[in-house]
Each structure stands twice: as C-alpha cells, then as structure tokens.
C-alpha cells in the first residue's frame, strides 16, 4: 500500500546507538514519534557486526508501538553498507519502516540503495517495501538535495545532519546544532543552520517528503533546544532529531500546533468563507490582509493539528 509520507507524525526522532541494546526499551516505551537504531557514527568500527545483529534482533523482539521505526545504516563509502542492507532486508522483521542512509551526496546513491533493496526484498519475499530516510550532511548532499529528494519513490524524509555538515562546509564550530557567537548582528545571534534547514525543507516539500531538522547536542539546555525547534518549525520542518530521551517531550510540544495557532487558522477560514459568500477574495482581519493563499496556510495548519491529535 502506498501512503503520503506527510500522513505520518514525525515531531521527534530519537537516535539510539545500536551498540547499547540496554537503551532500546527506553526508546521504545518513550513518547518519540520515531526512533532510529544507529549503526553508523555512534558505533566504533570494531563493533559494527555486533551493532547490526543487535538491531536486527530488536526489530522483532521489542514492541515499538506505532512509532516510525528506522535503522541508520553505514554510508555507501564504507564496507558495511551492503552488509547492513542485506542483514536488515533478509533477516529483520517487516516491522522495519525506514532505512536511513547517511551522507547522501548524489541521487545515484539513492538509486543504488533502491535497487539493492528491491533485489533483496524480492529474493527474501518480503511482504512490505521499506522506506528510505536520507541524511543530508555534506556540501555535496546540500548542493544536490533537490535531485536526491526525487531519486526514489521509497524516500519518505530528508534529515539535516548538523555535525557532519559543519565539518564538510568548514563551519567554525564544534557544537552540534548550536549557535555561534561569531555569527551575529548588532541585534543578537543569528542561526548558522538557516540556509541548510531552509534548503532541505524546500527540497523535501517539493518532493512531498517529511523535512526533519537536525539534533541539538547540548541535551541539558532545554531553552536552547526549544528555541532551535521553534526556528525549524517556523520554516516548515515537520520535526527534529533528538539524541537524548529528555529532549523528546520538548520536541513533541514544539512541533504540535498550539491551541492559539489552530484557533487563529479557524478564524481565517471563517473570515474567508464569509468573504467568498460576499463575492470577495481579499479581505482584512484584525487589520491584516487575507486572500486565497491564507486559506491554504490555514488549512495546512488545521491538517497538521489533526495529524498531531492522532
Ligand atoms: O535512567 P536510565 O539509567 O534508565 O537511562 C539513562 C540512559 O540510559 C537513557 N538514555 C537513552 N535511552 C534511549 N536512547 C538514548 N539515546 C539515550 N540516551 C540516554 O536515559 C537515561 C539518562 O541518560 P544519561 O543522561 O545518563 O545519558 P548518558 O550519559 O547515558 O548518555 C548520553 C549520550 C549523549 C552519550 C546518549 O544520550 C547517546 O548515546 N545519545 C545518542 C547518540 C547517537 O545516537 N548519536 C548518533 C546520532 S546523532 C548524530 O548523528 C550527530 C549529529
Ligand atoms: Mg552524521
């Protein structure tokens, strides 16, 4: 069955290193909309086989509820990628929703992953087609993001990888997803992630995918996380990655339309309906212009609220 990627709630996405299976139950029982078991950068090179086996076992042995359940495989520039794909698609349960591919730099990589997945799925008689989540975290990936977004019908979401992107672009920071005191105007700090977030959101929306903002590494700084999440949602992100369980509730709240926003959207729709009955398409509400585009904005907000309500 095909579905619109946007139909799935994806406000928070918790990263869980697959080398630490003792964390899996906490990830499964918590309120994150999505969880990904990580085989990539949180797993040391010598532990790749063990992490892969842990992830394969956990897909069937743990009850993940209705979460989006993903595994982040190793990149295609490593010797682990094909082993990860084979293990996940030959041996793991159909509960696996999405394979996340890191450091995607070119649409041909997505095509290659799709082809490999198709062959293994056919050979293993899998009942369900796995989706792809693509992590954009290199200069090359950001430069090619539009082509990457539309390279495979399996793709459900684009994810910003802030730490690798900073390294790839030569950004002067070692903070994961934080602000930088050197990047400021007289009025205050600017958001150094703005361009990447906006570009990824645009590419994802153009292709009908879920845009997911990158993580905020300072997991004790709830205020900073909230501000970062609100910047992402202001631009159109569906959700944001979390690296610690104590970030998840903040993200669920931040990406859920609040009652005030939804009430205002209903006021806009009511005002535009009155305008329509009067034969008008542009009117003022509270001294501000509304026109037919306002209906689309308000309907998008109401639809998002309905998805969040479950
Ligand atoms: O209270 P309990 O003892 O039962 O549980 C601890 C801890 O085990 C648990 N916990 C987690 N559970 C599930 N998923 C997690 N990611 C997770 N992190 C912690 O929560 C309780 C409190 O933990 P803590 O405050 O003592 O945290 P630790 O010192 O154990 O761990 C902190 C780090 C940051 C190391 C840990 O949260 C972690 O490994 N996070 C994910 C890292 C990761 O997956 N990185 C790769 C993806 S993000 C990316 O690519 C970078 C940009
Ligand atoms: Mg990365």
XYZ file of C-alpha atoms and ligand atoms in Angstrom:
363
model
C 0.000 0.000 0.000
C 1.338 3.459 -0.798
C 0.735 6.371 1.508
C 1.684 10.026 1.595
C 4.844 10.453 3.673
C 3.205 13.529 5.163
C 0.460 11.415 6.753
C 2.929 10.207 9.416
C 3.537 12.156 12.603
C 7.268 12.831 12.911
C 7.729 15.566 15.515
C 10.569 13.855 17.366
C 13.076 11.251 16.224
C 15.257 9.666 18.902
C 18.703 8.319 17.983
C 19.615 5.147 19.873
C 23.094 3.661 19.379
C 22.629 0.034 18.319
C 25.698 -0.893 20.311
C 23.760 -0.138 23.528
C 20.786 -2.528 23.499
C 20.044 -1.671 27.123
C 18.735 1.680 25.791
C 16.270 0.088 23.344
C 13.392 -0.471 25.827
C 13.604 3.151 26.947
C 13.458 4.321 23.330
C 10.513 2.011 22.600
C 8.480 2.976 25.667
C 9.084 6.714 25.397
C 6.972 9.294 23.549
C 9.184 9.787 20.458
C 7.196 9.611 17.209
C 10.196 7.982 15.527
C 13.194 6.019 16.727
C 16.291 5.113 14.770
C 18.750 2.453 15.821
C 22.128 3.737 14.767
C 24.734 1.525 13.078
C 26.825 4.490 11.904
C 28.670 7.184 13.821
C 27.745 6.162 17.372
C 29.234 2.694 16.769
C 33.010 2.081 16.820
C 34.466 0.372 13.762
C 35.261 -2.838 15.645
C 31.655 -3.160 16.864
C 29.807 -2.842 13.552
C 28.866 -6.532 13.302
C 27.599 -6.670 16.873
C 25.563 -3.471 16.482
C 23.964 -4.810 13.277
C 22.995 -8.060 15.000
C 21.524 -6.109 17.938
C 19.394 -4.004 15.592
C 18.121 -6.990 13.610
C 17.113 -8.794 16.822
C 15.470 -5.722 18.355
C 13.209 -5.089 15.362
C 11.228 -8.217 16.231
C 11.917 -8.777 19.930
C 10.762 -5.349 21.171
C 7.294 -3.807 20.910
C 7.879 -0.440 19.214
C 4.192 0.507 19.258
C 3.124 2.759 16.402
C 6.416 4.621 16.106
C 8.193 5.138 12.838
C 10.927 2.531 13.307
C 14.168 3.117 11.427
C 17.723 1.850 11.326
C 20.526 4.170 10.204
C 22.949 2.098 8.155
C 26.570 2.904 7.414
C 27.362 5.073 4.403
C 27.877 3.790 0.894
C 31.539 4.783 1.084
C 32.113 2.118 3.782
C 32.445 -1.676 3.511
C 29.478 -2.036 5.882
C 26.653 -0.624 3.762
C 25.821 -3.747 1.742
C 26.061 -5.975 4.826
C 23.692 -3.678 6.705
C 21.194 -3.715 3.838
C 21.328 -7.497 3.446
C 21.010 -8.166 7.169
C 18.089 -5.765 7.546
C 16.147 -6.854 4.493
C 16.891 -10.578 4.527
C 16.686 -11.299 8.223
C 14.908 -8.475 10.036
C 11.197 -8.300 10.706
C 8.762 -6.430 8.454
C 8.247 -4.013 11.339
C 11.173 -2.007 9.920
C 9.657 1.127 8.388
C 12.641 3.052 7.128
C 16.332 2.629 6.380
C 18.172 5.889 6.984
C 21.141 6.471 4.718
C 23.786 8.886 5.991
C 25.935 11.312 3.989
C 23.935 11.048 0.787
C 25.759 13.170 -1.774
C 24.300 12.216 -5.132
C 20.963 10.910 -6.478
C 22.794 7.874 -7.910
C 23.459 6.701 -4.343
C 19.729 6.720 -3.673
C 19.081 4.841 -6.896
C 21.712 2.257 -5.880
C 20.125 1.797 -2.450
C 16.670 1.449 -4.012
C 17.950 -1.156 -6.490
C 19.701 -3.175 -3.795
C 16.623 -3.024 -1.556
C 14.381 -4.141 -4.430
C 16.585 -7.149 -5.185
C 16.846 -8.289 -1.566
C 13.139 -7.751 -0.930
C 12.219 -9.813 -3.985
C 14.664 -12.573 -3.106
C 13.522 -12.704 0.524
C 9.824 -12.464 -0.395
C 9.324 -9.549 1.921
C 5.719 -8.505 2.267
C 6.445 -4.839 2.795
C 8.568 -2.348 0.886
C 10.969 -0.491 3.149
C 11.094 3.315 3.001
C 14.209 5.463 2.859
C 15.192 8.424 5.065
C 18.078 10.402 3.590
C 20.510 12.327 5.765
C 21.845 15.473 4.089
C 25.082 16.315 5.834
C 27.756 17.095 3.270
C 28.400 20.024 0.967
C 27.746 17.655 -1.935
C 24.446 16.474 -0.476
C 23.239 20.008 0.136
C 24.263 21.076 -3.374
C 22.322 18.155 -4.936
C 19.450 17.997 -2.493
C 16.609 18.568 -4.979
C 17.758 15.700 -7.242
C 18.386 13.485 -4.199
C 14.875 14.145 -2.860
C 13.171 12.858 -6.006
C 15.529 9.966 -6.845
C 13.392 7.138 -5.402
C 9.686 6.630 -4.659
C 10.787 4.870 -1.450
C 12.023 8.122 0.073
C 9.877 9.407 2.930
C 12.006 12.037 4.631
C 15.081 14.252 4.438
C 17.081 14.808 7.628
C 19.640 17.510 8.333
C 22.872 16.126 9.818
C 24.349 19.148 11.542
C 27.678 17.837 12.846
C 28.910 16.315 9.599
C 27.584 19.244 7.601
C 29.551 21.660 9.767
C 32.694 19.598 9.157
C 32.054 19.317 5.433
C 31.346 23.033 4.955
C 34.258 24.110 7.147
C 31.917 25.916 9.563
C 33.805 27.263 12.586
C 32.016 25.281 15.279
C 32.230 22.077 17.241
C 28.752 22.491 18.774
C 26.112 20.097 17.407
C 23.239 22.249 16.186
C 24.026 25.216 18.448
C 24.530 28.914 17.795
C 27.921 30.552 17.280
C 28.829 33.863 18.975
C 30.826 34.822 15.861
C 27.680 34.736 13.739
C 25.701 37.693 14.986
C 24.214 41.001 14.050
C 24.076 44.012 16.398
C 20.615 42.755 17.383
C 21.847 39.328 18.536
C 22.879 35.854 17.457
C 21.927 34.578 14.003
C 21.135 30.974 13.113
C 24.099 29.437 11.279
C 21.917 26.468 10.211
C 19.334 28.645 8.473
C 20.478 28.066 4.899
C 20.766 24.284 5.238
C 17.439 23.934 7.078
C 15.589 26.122 4.575
C 17.172 24.371 1.586
C 16.349 20.887 2.893
C 12.790 21.889 3.770
C 12.278 23.326 0.286
C 13.621 20.182 -1.438
C 11.593 17.887 0.828
C 8.343 19.810 0.370
C 8.824 19.970 -3.402
C 9.105 16.165 -3.449
C 6.294 15.554 -0.913
C 8.678 14.317 1.815
C 8.926 14.997 5.550
C 11.677 17.539 6.352
C 13.352 16.732 9.686
C 15.654 19.238 11.368
C 18.987 18.122 12.857
C 19.750 17.423 16.514
C 20.736 19.812 19.276
C 23.686 18.258 21.069
C 23.510 20.127 24.399
C 20.893 17.829 25.928
C 20.686 19.684 29.250
C 19.817 23.011 27.570
C 16.034 22.831 27.204
C 15.763 26.537 26.448
C 18.265 26.284 23.587
C 16.554 23.155 22.251
C 13.155 24.857 22.342
C 14.487 27.919 20.510
C 16.169 25.709 17.900
C 12.975 23.657 17.397
C 10.863 26.798 17.069
C 13.218 28.155 14.403
C 12.894 24.885 12.467
C 9.128 24.777 12.728
C 8.823 28.440 11.734
C 10.452 27.478 8.419
C 8.333 24.348 7.899
C 10.188 21.404 9.468
C 7.898 18.513 10.475
C 10.133 17.559 13.387
C 13.634 17.313 14.738
C 16.111 14.638 15.741
C 16.768 14.036 19.443
C 19.924 12.480 20.853
C 18.657 12.048 24.427
C 15.244 10.980 25.775
C 14.926 14.168 27.816
C 14.623 16.151 24.558
C 11.623 14.285 23.169
C 8.751 15.922 25.068
C 10.094 19.377 24.213
C 10.113 18.480 20.523
C 6.629 16.934 20.600
C 5.287 20.146 22.114
C 7.255 22.425 19.810
C 6.115 20.727 16.592
C 2.479 20.331 17.623
C 0.366 23.318 16.524
C -0.733 25.049 19.725
C -4.354 25.921 20.502
C -3.809 29.611 19.682
C -2.425 28.848 16.211
C -5.272 26.452 15.443
C -7.925 28.891 16.704
C -6.437 31.625 14.502
C -6.450 29.262 11.498
C -10.169 28.589 12.068
C -10.818 32.356 12.312
C -9.041 32.831 8.974
C -11.116 30.078 7.352
C -14.339 31.560 8.737
C -13.414 35.063 7.518
C -12.553 33.735 4.068
C -15.818 31.789 3.890
C -17.733 34.985 4.673
C -15.675 36.776 2.016
C -16.468 34.049 -0.517
C -20.201 34.379 0.138
C -19.855 38.120 -0.405
C -18.071 37.528 -3.705
C -14.689 38.697 -2.425
C -11.269 37.010 -2.327
C -9.230 39.595 -0.414
C -10.373 40.988 2.957
C -8.916 42.388 6.170
C -8.910 40.552 9.512
C -7.542 42.453 12.519
C -6.055 44.994 10.102
C -4.149 42.370 8.111
C -4.628 41.099 4.576
C -6.220 37.715 3.957
C -6.626 36.252 0.491
C -6.991 32.839 -1.088
C -3.403 31.865 -0.125
C -4.472 32.434 3.505
C -6.939 29.561 3.099
C -4.045 27.252 2.099
C -1.957 28.365 5.070
C -4.858 27.886 7.483
C -5.853 24.520 6.010
C -2.239 23.310 6.308
C -2.244 24.307 9.993
C -5.597 22.591 10.673
C -4.423 19.414 8.870
C -1.209 19.378 10.898
C -3.210 19.760 14.128
C -5.461 16.862 13.090
C -2.405 14.630 12.433
C -0.931 15.558 15.812
C -4.223 14.735 17.540
C -3.758 11.244 16.125
O 17.714 6.361 33.602
P 18.290 5.149 32.937
O 19.623 4.739 33.518
O 17.333 4.028 32.796
O 18.611 5.596 31.419
C 19.575 6.611 31.123
C 20.151 6.333 29.759
O 20.479 5.017 29.569
C 18.981 6.755 28.876
N 19.406 7.208 27.547
C 18.832 6.795 26.405
N 17.842 5.935 26.140
C 17.494 5.755 24.840
N 18.098 6.415 23.824
C 19.095 7.296 24.055
N 19.682 7.940 23.024
C 19.501 7.515 25.385
N 20.415 8.339 25.951
C 20.337 8.137 27.264
O 18.401 7.866 29.543
C 18.792 7.880 30.929
C 19.607 9.109 31.197
O 20.772 9.069 30.438
P 22.075 9.919 30.799
O 21.670 11.340 30.974
O 22.825 9.288 31.913
O 22.883 9.824 29.429
P 24.192 9.000 29.096
O 25.359 9.685 29.706
O 23.964 7.551 29.365
O 24.262 9.168 27.502
C 24.417 10.452 26.914
C 24.650 10.217 25.417
C 24.664 11.565 24.715
C 26.009 9.515 25.216
C 23.467 9.324 24.882
O 22.280 10.031 25.102
C 23.577 8.898 23.443
O 24.357 7.992 23.115
N 22.785 9.520 22.551
C 22.654 9.135 21.153
C 23.922 9.313 20.366
C 23.711 8.951 18.932
O 22.910 8.070 18.612
N 24.411 9.623 18.033
C 24.270 9.424 16.642
C 23.055 10.091 16.070
S 23.066 11.830 16.153
C 24.218 12.304 15.014
O 24.448 11.654 14.046
C 25.053 13.516 15.375
C 24.736 14.720 14.897
Mg 26.419 12.414 10.597
